N, CA, C and O atoms as a Tinker XYZ file with bonds, in Angstrom:
   376  protein
     1  N    213.517000  215.914000  235.857000    73     2
     2  CA   212.773000  215.404000  237.005000    64     1     3
     3  C    213.124000  213.933000  237.230000    63     2     4     5
     4  O    213.271000  213.164000  236.280000    81     3
     5  N    213.254000  213.563000  238.486000    73     3     6
     6  CA   213.594000  212.184000  238.828000    64     5     7
     7  C    212.446000  211.240000  238.482000    63     6     8     9
     8  O    211.273000  211.591000  238.604000    81     7
     9  N    212.809000  210.050000  238.054000    73     7    10
    10  CA   211.827000  208.997000  237.800000    64     9    11
    11  C    212.280000  207.723000  238.495000    63    10    12    13
    12  O    213.444000  207.570000  238.866000    81    11
    13  N    211.333000  206.820000  238.658000    73    11    14
    14  CA   211.626000  205.524000  239.267000    64    13    15
    15  C    210.670000  204.490000  238.697000    63    14    16    17
    16  O    209.656000  204.823000  238.085000    81    15
    17  N    211.013000  203.248000  238.910000    73    15    18
    18  CA   210.106000  202.140000  238.629000    64    17    19
    19  C    210.148000  201.237000  239.858000    63    18    20    21
    20  O    211.203000  201.028000  240.457000    81    19
    21  N    208.986000  200.710000  240.218000    73    19    22
    22  CA   208.917000  199.902000  241.429000    64    21    23
    23  C    207.784000  198.883000  241.360000    63    22    24    25
    24  O    206.830000  199.014000  240.592000    81    23
    25  N    207.936000  197.884000  242.184000    73    23    26
    26  CA   206.871000  196.920000  242.470000    64    25    27
    27  C    206.408000  197.204000  243.884000    63    26    28    29
    28  O    207.189000  197.680000  244.708000    81    27
    29  N    205.138000  196.916000  244.180000    73    27    30
    30  CA   204.709000  197.059000  245.564000    64    29    31
    31  C    203.614000  196.062000  245.892000    63    30    32    33
    32  O    202.938000  195.519000  245.019000    81    31
    33  N    203.474000  195.850000  247.181000    73    31    34
    34  CA   202.386000  195.040000  247.738000    64    33    35
    35  C    201.682000  195.937000  248.742000    63    34    36    37
    36  O    202.321000  196.507000  249.626000    81    35
    37  N    200.374000  196.062000  248.609000    73    35    38
    38  CA   199.569000  196.887000  249.509000    64    37    39
    39  C    198.645000  195.993000  250.321000    63    38    40    41
    40  O    197.846000  195.238000  249.768000    81    39
    41  N    198.765000  196.091000  251.652000    73    39    42
    42  CA   197.918000  195.306000  252.549000    64    41    43
    43  C    197.337000  196.212000  253.627000    63    42    44    45
    44  O    197.761000  197.357000  253.782000    81    43
    45  N    196.362000  195.692000  254.372000    73    43    46
    46  CA   195.660000  196.503000  255.372000    64    45    47
    47  C    196.446000  196.736000  256.652000    63    46    48    49
    48  O    196.359000  197.810000  257.248000    81    47
    49  N    197.216000  195.737000  257.081000    73    47    50
    50  CA   197.842000  195.848000  258.401000    64    49    51
    51  C    199.364000  195.781000  258.332000    63    50    52    53
    52  O    199.944000  195.176000  257.430000    81    51
    53  N    199.982000  196.419000  259.306000    73    51    54
    54  CA   201.434000  196.377000  259.410000    64    53    55
    55  C    201.915000  194.949000  259.661000    63    54    56    57
    56  O    202.946000  194.534000  259.133000    81    55
    57  N    201.166000  194.205000  260.464000    73    55    58
    58  CA   201.538000  192.820000  260.763000    64    57    59
    59  C    201.559000  191.969000  259.494000    63    58    60    61
    60  O    202.465000  191.160000  259.299000    81    59
    61  N    200.567000  192.154000  258.642000    73    59    62
    62  CA   200.523000  191.405000  257.383000    64    61    63
    63  C    201.720000  191.785000  256.494000    63    62    64    65
    64  O    202.337000  190.923000  255.869000    81    63
    65  N    202.033000  193.079000  256.450000    73    63    66
    66  CA   203.176000  193.542000  255.654000    64    65    67
    67  C    204.476000  192.931000  256.174000    63    66    68    69
    68  O    205.306000  192.476000  255.387000    81    67
    69  N    204.655000  192.920000  257.484000    73    67    70
    70  CA   205.871000  192.350000  258.068000    64    69    71
    71  C    205.976000  190.852000  257.785000    63    70    72    73
    72  O    207.062000  190.346000  257.503000    81    71
    73  N    204.855000  190.149000  257.862000    73    71    74
    74  CA   204.862000  188.707000  257.586000    64    73    75
    75  C    205.253000  188.438000  256.131000    63    74    76    77
    76  O    206.012000  187.510000  255.851000    81    75
    77  N    204.735000  189.248000  255.209000    73    75    78
    78  CA   205.080000  189.084000  253.800000    64    77    79
    79  C    206.552000  189.444000  253.553000    63    78    80    81
    80  O    207.230000  188.784000  252.765000    81    79
    81  N    207.031000  190.473000  254.217000    73    79    82
    82  CA   208.440000  190.859000  254.068000    64    81    83
    83  C    209.353000  189.726000  254.525000    63    82    84    85
    84  O    210.367000  189.442000  253.889000    81    83
    85  N    208.988000  189.082000  255.629000    73    83    86
    86  CA   209.761000  187.929000  256.110000    64    85    87
    87  C    209.816000  186.828000  255.055000    63    86    88    89
    88  O    210.867000  186.232000  254.823000    81    87
    89  N    208.674000  186.563000  254.417000    73    87    90
    90  CA   208.629000  185.531000  253.375000    64    89    91
    91  C    209.542000  185.892000  252.209000    63    90    92    93
    92  O    210.254000  185.039000  251.678000    81    91
    93  N    209.513000  187.163000  251.815000    73    91    94
    94  CA   210.358000  187.614000  250.700000    64    93    95
    95  C    211.827000  187.475000  251.070000    63    94    96    97
    96  O    212.634000  187.017000  250.260000    81    95
    97  N    212.172000  187.866000  252.279000    73    95    98
    98  CA   213.567000  187.774000  252.723000    64    97    99
    99  C    214.043000  186.324000  252.821000    63    98   100   101
   100  O    215.244000  186.053000  252.785000    81    99
   101  N    213.095000  185.399000  252.945000    73    99   102
   102  CA   213.451000  183.973000  253.000000    64   101   103
   103  C    213.396000  183.325000  251.615000    63   102   104   105
   104  O    213.558000  182.112000  251.481000    81   103
   105  N    213.163000  184.151000  250.583000    73   103   106
   106  CA   213.223000  183.618000  249.228000    64   105   107
   107  C    211.934000  183.571000  248.441000    63   106   108   109
   108  O    211.951000  183.190000  247.271000    81   107
   109  N    210.818000  183.945000  249.036000    73   107   110
   110  CA   209.552000  183.942000  248.299000    64   109   111
   111  C    209.600000  185.000000  247.199000    63   110   112   113
   112  O    210.263000  186.028000  247.345000    81   111
   113  N    208.897000  184.743000  246.105000    73   111   114
   114  CA   208.867000  185.654000  244.961000    64   113   115
   115  C    207.944000  186.843000  245.230000    63   114   116   117
   116  O    206.767000  186.669000  245.548000    81   115
   117  N    208.490000  188.050000  245.099000    73   115   118
   118  CA   207.747000  189.282000  245.368000    64   117   119
   119  C    206.478000  189.351000  244.510000    63   118   120   121
   120  O    205.388000  189.595000  245.028000    81   119
   121  N    206.624000  189.137000  243.202000    73   119   122
   122  CA   205.479000  189.256000  242.288000    64   121   123
   123  C    204.382000  188.246000  242.600000    63   122   124   125
   124  O    203.198000  188.568000  242.513000    81   123
   125  N    204.766000  187.038000  242.960000    73   123   126
   126  CA   203.773000  186.007000  243.302000    64   125   127
   127  C    202.987000  186.414000  244.549000    63   126   128   129
   128  O    201.766000  186.260000  244.595000    81   127
   129  N    203.689000  186.934000  245.559000    73   127   130
   130  CA   203.007000  187.386000  246.773000    64   129   131
   131  C    202.116000  188.595000  246.483000    63   130   132   133
   132  O    201.031000  188.721000  247.050000    81   131
   133  N    202.574000  189.477000  245.606000    73   131   134
   134  CA   201.751000  190.638000  245.237000    64   133   135
   135  C    200.444000  190.178000  244.595000    63   134   136   137
   136  O    199.373000  190.679000  244.936000    81   135
   137  N    200.532000  189.232000  243.674000    73   135   138
   138  CA   199.333000  188.727000  242.998000    64   137   139
   139  C    198.345000  188.119000  243.986000    63   138   140   141
   140  O    197.132000  188.237000  243.815000    81   139
   141  N    198.867000  187.477000  245.008000    73   139   142
   142  CA   198.013000  186.780000  245.970000    64   141   143
   143  C    197.468000  187.689000  247.071000    63   142   144   145
   144  O    196.328000  187.517000  247.501000    81   143
   145  N    198.269000  188.656000  247.534000    73   143   146
   146  CA   197.909000  189.396000  248.746000    64   145   147
   147  C    197.598000  190.884000  248.573000    63   146   148   149
   148  O    196.905000  191.462000  249.410000    81   147
   149  N    198.091000  191.508000  247.516000    73   147   150
   150  CA   197.949000  192.966000  247.396000    64   149   151
   151  C    196.505000  193.385000  247.139000    63   150   152   153
   152  O    195.746000  192.692000  246.460000    81   151
   153  N    196.147000  194.541000  247.702000    73   151   154
   154  CA   194.809000  195.118000  247.485000    64   153   155
   155  C    194.800000  196.077000  246.296000    63   154   156   157
   156  O    193.740000  196.560000  245.897000    81   155
   157  N    195.958000  196.351000  245.738000    73   155   158
   158  CA   196.079000  197.312000  244.638000    64   157   159
   159  C    195.786000  196.619000  243.302000    63   158   160   161
   160  O    196.149000  195.457000  243.121000    81   159
   161  N    195.140000  197.312000  242.373000    73   159   162
   162  CA   194.919000  196.718000  241.045000    64   161   163
   163  C    196.215000  196.292000  240.347000    63   162   164   165
   164  O    196.185000  195.449000  239.450000    81   163
   165  N    197.349000  196.868000  240.753000    73   163   166
   166  CA   198.630000  196.487000  240.151000    64   165   167
   167  C    198.993000  195.037000  240.465000    63   166   168   169
   168  O    199.938000  194.496000  239.891000    81   167
   169  N    198.255000  194.414000  241.362000    73   167   170
   170  CA   198.564000  193.023000  241.709000    64   169   171
   171  C    198.478000  192.113000  240.485000    63   170   172   173
   172  O    199.164000  191.092000  240.423000    81   171
   173  N    197.644000  192.474000  239.514000    73   171   174
   174  CA   197.528000  191.670000  238.294000    64   173   175
   175  C    198.849000  191.604000  237.533000    63   174   176   177
   176  O    199.100000  190.647000  236.802000    81   175
   177  N    199.692000  192.624000  237.707000    73   175   178
   178  CA   201.007000  192.671000  237.077000    64   177   179
   179  C    202.116000  192.359000  238.089000    63   178   180   181
   180  O    203.264000  192.760000  237.898000    81   179
   181  N    201.774000  191.653000  239.149000    73   179   182
   182  CA   202.775000  191.313000  240.160000    64   181   183
   183  C    203.225000  192.505000  240.981000    63   182   184   185
   184  O    204.328000  192.519000  241.528000    81   183
   185  N    202.346000  193.522000  241.063000    73   183   186
   186  CA   202.660000  194.717000  241.835000    64   185   187
   187  C    203.420000  195.775000  241.056000    63   186   188   189
   188  O    203.838000  196.783000  241.625000    81   187
   189  N    203.602000  195.556000  239.765000    73   187   190
   190  CA   204.392000  196.481000  238.942000    64   189   191
   191  C    203.645000  197.795000  238.730000    63   190   192   193
   192  O    202.558000  197.824000  238.153000    81   191
   193  N    204.255000  198.881000  239.210000    73   191   194
   194  CA   203.682000  200.216000  239.054000    64   193   195
   195  C    204.207000  200.932000  237.820000    63   194   196   197
   196  O    203.758000  202.033000  237.503000    81   195
   197  N    205.140000  200.322000  237.131000    73   195   198
   198  CA   205.744000  200.964000  235.965000    64   197   199
   199  C    206.624000  202.132000  236.387000    63   198   200   201
   200  O    207.063000  202.221000  237.534000    81   199
   201  N    206.870000  203.017000  235.441000    73   199   202
   202  CA   207.704000  204.181000  235.724000    64   201   203
   203  C    206.825000  205.347000  236.166000    63   202   204   205
   204  O    205.740000  205.564000  235.625000    81   203
   205  N    207.309000  206.088000  237.151000    73   203   206
   206  CA   206.577000  207.258000  237.644000    64   205   207
   207  C    207.563000  208.336000  238.044000    63   206   208   209
   208  O    208.732000  208.061000  238.316000    81   207
   209  N    207.080000  209.556000  238.077000    73   207   210
   210  CA   207.917000  210.698000  238.437000    64   209   211
   211  C    207.842000  210.985000  239.926000    63   210   212   213
   212  O    206.867000  210.653000  240.599000    81   211
   213  N    208.898000  211.608000  240.415000    73   211   214
   214  CA   208.900000  212.047000  241.802000    64   213   215
   215  C    207.721000  212.996000  242.006000    63   214   216   217
   216  O    207.508000  213.915000  241.215000    81   215
   217  N    206.962000  212.763000  243.068000    73   215   218
   218  CA   205.791000  213.577000  243.361000    64   217   219
   219  C    204.489000  212.988000  242.860000    63   218   220   221
   220  O    203.417000  213.503000  243.179000    81   219
   221  N    204.559000  211.910000  242.074000    73   219   222
   222  CA   203.342000  211.306000  241.515000    64   221   223
   223  C    202.614000  210.403000  242.515000    63   222   224   225
   224  O    201.408000  210.185000  242.398000    81   223
   225  N    203.346000  209.884000  243.488000    73   223   226
   226  CA   202.756000  208.981000  244.481000    64   225   227
   227  C    202.489000  209.747000  245.780000    63   226   228   229
   228  O    202.979000  210.861000  245.964000    81   227
   229  N    201.712000  209.141000  246.673000    73   227   230
   230  CA   201.470000  209.784000  247.965000    64   229   231
   231  C    202.814000  209.982000  248.673000    63   230   232   233
   232  O    203.754000  209.213000  248.472000    81   231
   233  N    202.888000  211.014000  249.495000    73   231   234
   234  CA   204.161000  211.476000  250.050000    64   233   235
   235  C    204.994000  210.387000  250.740000    63   234   236   237
   236  O    206.177000  210.261000  250.426000    81   235
   237  N    204.430000  209.592000  251.667000    73   235   238
   238  CA   205.275000  208.588000  252.331000    64   237   239
   239  C    205.868000  207.568000  251.350000    63   238   240   241
   240  O    207.014000  207.145000  251.504000    81   239
   241  N    205.085000  207.182000  250.351000    73   239   242
   242  CA   205.545000  206.235000  249.336000    64   241   243
   243  C    206.658000  206.880000  248.509000    63   242   244   245
   244  O    207.715000  206.288000  248.291000    81   243
   245  N    206.397000  208.092000  248.061000    73   243   246
   246  CA   207.352000  208.843000  247.251000    64   245   247
   247  C    208.681000  209.018000  247.992000    63   246   248   249
   248  O    209.750000  208.821000  247.415000    81   247
   249  N    208.605000  209.385000  249.259000    73   247   250
   250  CA   209.816000  209.565000  250.055000    64   249   251
   251  C    210.590000  208.258000  250.197000    63   250   252   253
   252  O    211.818000  208.247000  250.111000    81   251
   253  N    209.884000  207.177000  250.409000    73   251   254
   254  CA   210.549000  205.878000  250.557000    64   253   255
   255  C    211.296000  205.497000  249.281000    63   254   256   257
   256  O    212.419000  204.998000  249.339000    81   255
   257  N    210.678000  205.731000  248.150000    73   255   258
   258  CA   211.289000  205.359000  246.870000    64   257   259
   259  C    212.480000  206.254000  246.531000    63   258   260   261
   260  O    213.530000  205.766000  246.114000    81   259
   261  N    212.314000  207.554000  246.710000    73   259   262
   262  CA   213.332000  208.490000  246.230000    64   261   263
   263  C    214.400000  208.872000  247.252000    63   262   264   265
   264  O    215.364000  209.551000  246.897000    81   263
   265  N    214.255000  208.456000  248.505000    73   263   266
   266  CA   215.285000  208.802000  249.480000    64   265   267
   267  C    216.062000  207.591000  249.974000    63   266   268   269
   268  O    217.075000  207.751000  250.654000    81   267
   269  N    215.627000  206.423000  249.658000    73   267   270
   270  CA   216.322000  205.209000  250.101000    64   269   271
   271  C    217.332000  204.779000  249.049000    63   270   272   273
   272  O    217.063000  204.833000  247.849000    81   271
   273  N    218.489000  204.354000  249.515000    73   271   274
   274  CA   219.453000  203.719000  248.625000    64   273   275
   275  C    219.167000  202.230000  248.697000    63   274   276   277
   276  O    219.439000  201.584000  249.709000    81   275
   277  N    218.623000  201.696000  247.631000    73   275   278
   278  CA   218.287000  200.274000  247.656000    64   277   279
   279  C    218.667000  199.640000  246.330000    63   278   280   281
   280  O    218.817000  200.316000  245.313000    81   279
   281  N    218.818000  198.335000  246.368000    73   279   282
   282  CA   219.046000  197.606000  245.142000    64   281   283
   283  C    217.799000  196.791000  244.850000    63   282   284   285
   284  O    216.843000  196.804000  245.625000    81   283
   285  N    217.814000  196.091000  243.740000    73   283   286
   286  CA   216.619000  195.353000  243.316000    64   285   287
   287  C    216.235000  194.220000  244.262000    63   286   288   289
   288  O    215.104000  193.737000  244.225000    81   287
   289  N    217.167000  193.797000  245.106000    73   287   290
   290  CA   216.884000  192.680000  245.996000    64   289   291
   291  C    216.255000  193.119000  247.312000    63   290   292   293
   292  O    215.588000  192.324000  247.973000    81   291
   293  N    216.459000  194.369000  247.699000    73   291   294
   294  CA   215.967000  194.808000  249.008000    64   293   295
   295  C    214.516000  195.260000  248.927000    63   294   296   297
   296  O    214.043000  195.724000  247.889000    81   295
   297  N    213.837000  195.113000  250.033000    73   295   298
   298  CA   212.433000  195.506000  250.132000    64   297   299
   299  C    212.324000  196.608000  251.162000    63   298   300   301
   300  O    212.804000  196.467000  252.287000    81   299
   301  N    211.697000  197.702000  250.781000    73   299   302
   302  CA   211.468000  198.832000  251.674000    64   301   303
   303  C    210.102000  198.649000  252.323000    63   302   304   305
   304  O    209.133000  198.271000  251.664000    81   303
   305  N    210.038000  198.918000  253.603000    73   303   306
   306  CA   208.734000  198.897000  254.248000    64   305   307
   307  C    208.708000  198.003000  255.463000    63   306   308   309
   308  O    209.694000  197.358000  255.819000    81   307
   309  N    207.548000  197.986000  256.086000    73   307   310
   310  CA   206.283000  198.567000  255.665000    64   309   311
   311  C    206.296000  200.108000  255.687000    63   310   312   313
   312  O    206.850000  200.734000  256.591000    81   311
   313  N    205.670000  200.684000  254.669000    73   311   314
   314  CA   205.496000  202.128000  254.555000    64   313   315
   315  C    204.004000  202.412000  254.663000    63   314   316   317
   316  O    203.210000  201.938000  253.851000    81   315
   317  N    203.634000  203.190000  255.675000    73   315   318
   318  CA   202.213000  203.469000  255.907000    64   317   319
   319  C    201.765000  204.685000  255.083000    63   318   320   321
   320  O    202.405000  205.736000  255.097000    81   319
   321  N    200.648000  204.508000  254.368000    73   319   322
   322  CA   199.985000  205.614000  253.673000    64   321   323
   323  C    198.500000  205.538000  254.007000    63   322   324   325
   324  O    198.063000  204.652000  254.742000    81   323
   325  N    197.744000  206.461000  253.469000    73   323   326
   326  CA   196.289000  206.443000  253.726000    64   325   327
   327  C    195.621000  205.207000  253.112000    63   326   328   329
   328  O    194.481000  204.890000  253.450000    81   327
   329  N    196.319000  204.517000  252.222000    73   327   330
   330  CA   195.762000  203.332000  251.577000    64   329   331
   331  C    196.012000  202.050000  252.358000    63   330   332   333
   332  O    195.303000  201.060000  252.176000    81   331
   333  N    197.017000  202.066000  253.224000    73   331   334
   334  CA   197.388000  200.874000  253.978000    64   333   335
   335  C    198.890000  200.818000  254.132000    63   334   336   337
   336  O    199.551000  201.850000  254.246000    81   335
   337  N    199.426000  199.613000  254.134000    73   335   338
   338  CA   200.860000  199.391000  254.331000    64   337   339
   339  C    201.465000  198.799000  253.055000    63   338   340   341
   340  O    200.961000  197.823000  252.500000    81   339
   341  N    202.549000  199.414000  252.615000    73   339   342
   342  CA   203.205000  199.007000  251.372000    64   341   343
   343  C    204.540000  198.341000  251.654000    63   342   344   345
   344  O    205.274000  198.737000  252.559000    81   343
   345  N    204.837000  197.326000  250.864000    73   343   346
   346  CA   206.194000  196.810000  250.724000    64   345   347
   347  C    206.605000  197.217000  249.323000    63   346   348   349
   348  O    205.849000  197.034000  248.369000    81   347
   349  N    207.801000  197.770000  249.200000    73   347   350
   350  CA   208.225000  198.335000  247.926000    64   349   351
   351  C    209.566000  197.742000  247.508000    63   350   352   353
   352  O    210.501000  197.658000  248.305000    81   351
   353  N    209.640000  197.338000  246.265000    73   351   354
   354  CA   210.914000  196.923000  245.665000    64   353   355
   355  C    211.179000  197.914000  244.534000    63   354   356   357
   356  O    210.488000  197.916000  243.515000    81   355
   357  N    212.186000  198.748000  244.733000    73   355   358
   358  CA   212.553000  199.740000  243.723000    64   357   359
   359  C    213.374000  199.050000  242.637000    63   358   360   361
   360  O    214.388000  198.416000  242.930000    81   359
   361  N    212.943000  199.172000  241.406000    73   359   362
   362  CA   213.682000  198.573000  240.295000    64   361   363
   363  C    214.799000  199.493000  239.829000    63   362   364   365
   364  O    215.904000  199.044000  239.525000    81   363
   365  N    214.496000  200.799000  239.777000    73   363   366
   366  CA   215.528000  201.790000  239.472000    64   365   367
   367  C    215.013000  203.176000  239.783000    63   366   368   369
   368  O    213.805000  203.410000  239.829000    81   367
   369  N    215.936000  204.087000  239.995000    73   367   370
   370  CA   215.643000  205.520000  240.069000    64   369   371
   371  C    216.642000  206.214000  239.146000    63   370   372   373
   372  O    217.784000  205.777000  239.003000    81   371
   373  N    216.198000  207.285000  238.534000    73   371   374
   374  CA   217.104000  208.043000  237.671000    64   373   375
   375  C    216.740000  209.511000  237.700000    63   374   376
   376  O    217.387000  210.320000  237.036000    81   375
């Protein structure tokens, strides 16, 4: 079964997610922004979700992680789920 590890930032609005993505693309630290802005308890770890299996996350999140070809520098999103809007940095998939 496929596994991945990722960081994420969860916010209420798409506009907030886009603004944070712009900051990251201009050099802001993903983990620092996660600690400050994310609504997820993972914010205490800089948005680190650890390792998870395909199918463990809500479908839109899972699809974004496992179907995108990304490197550690790129940020996926905003990805809308029932929880809000996510920015995702995939650390690895295997």
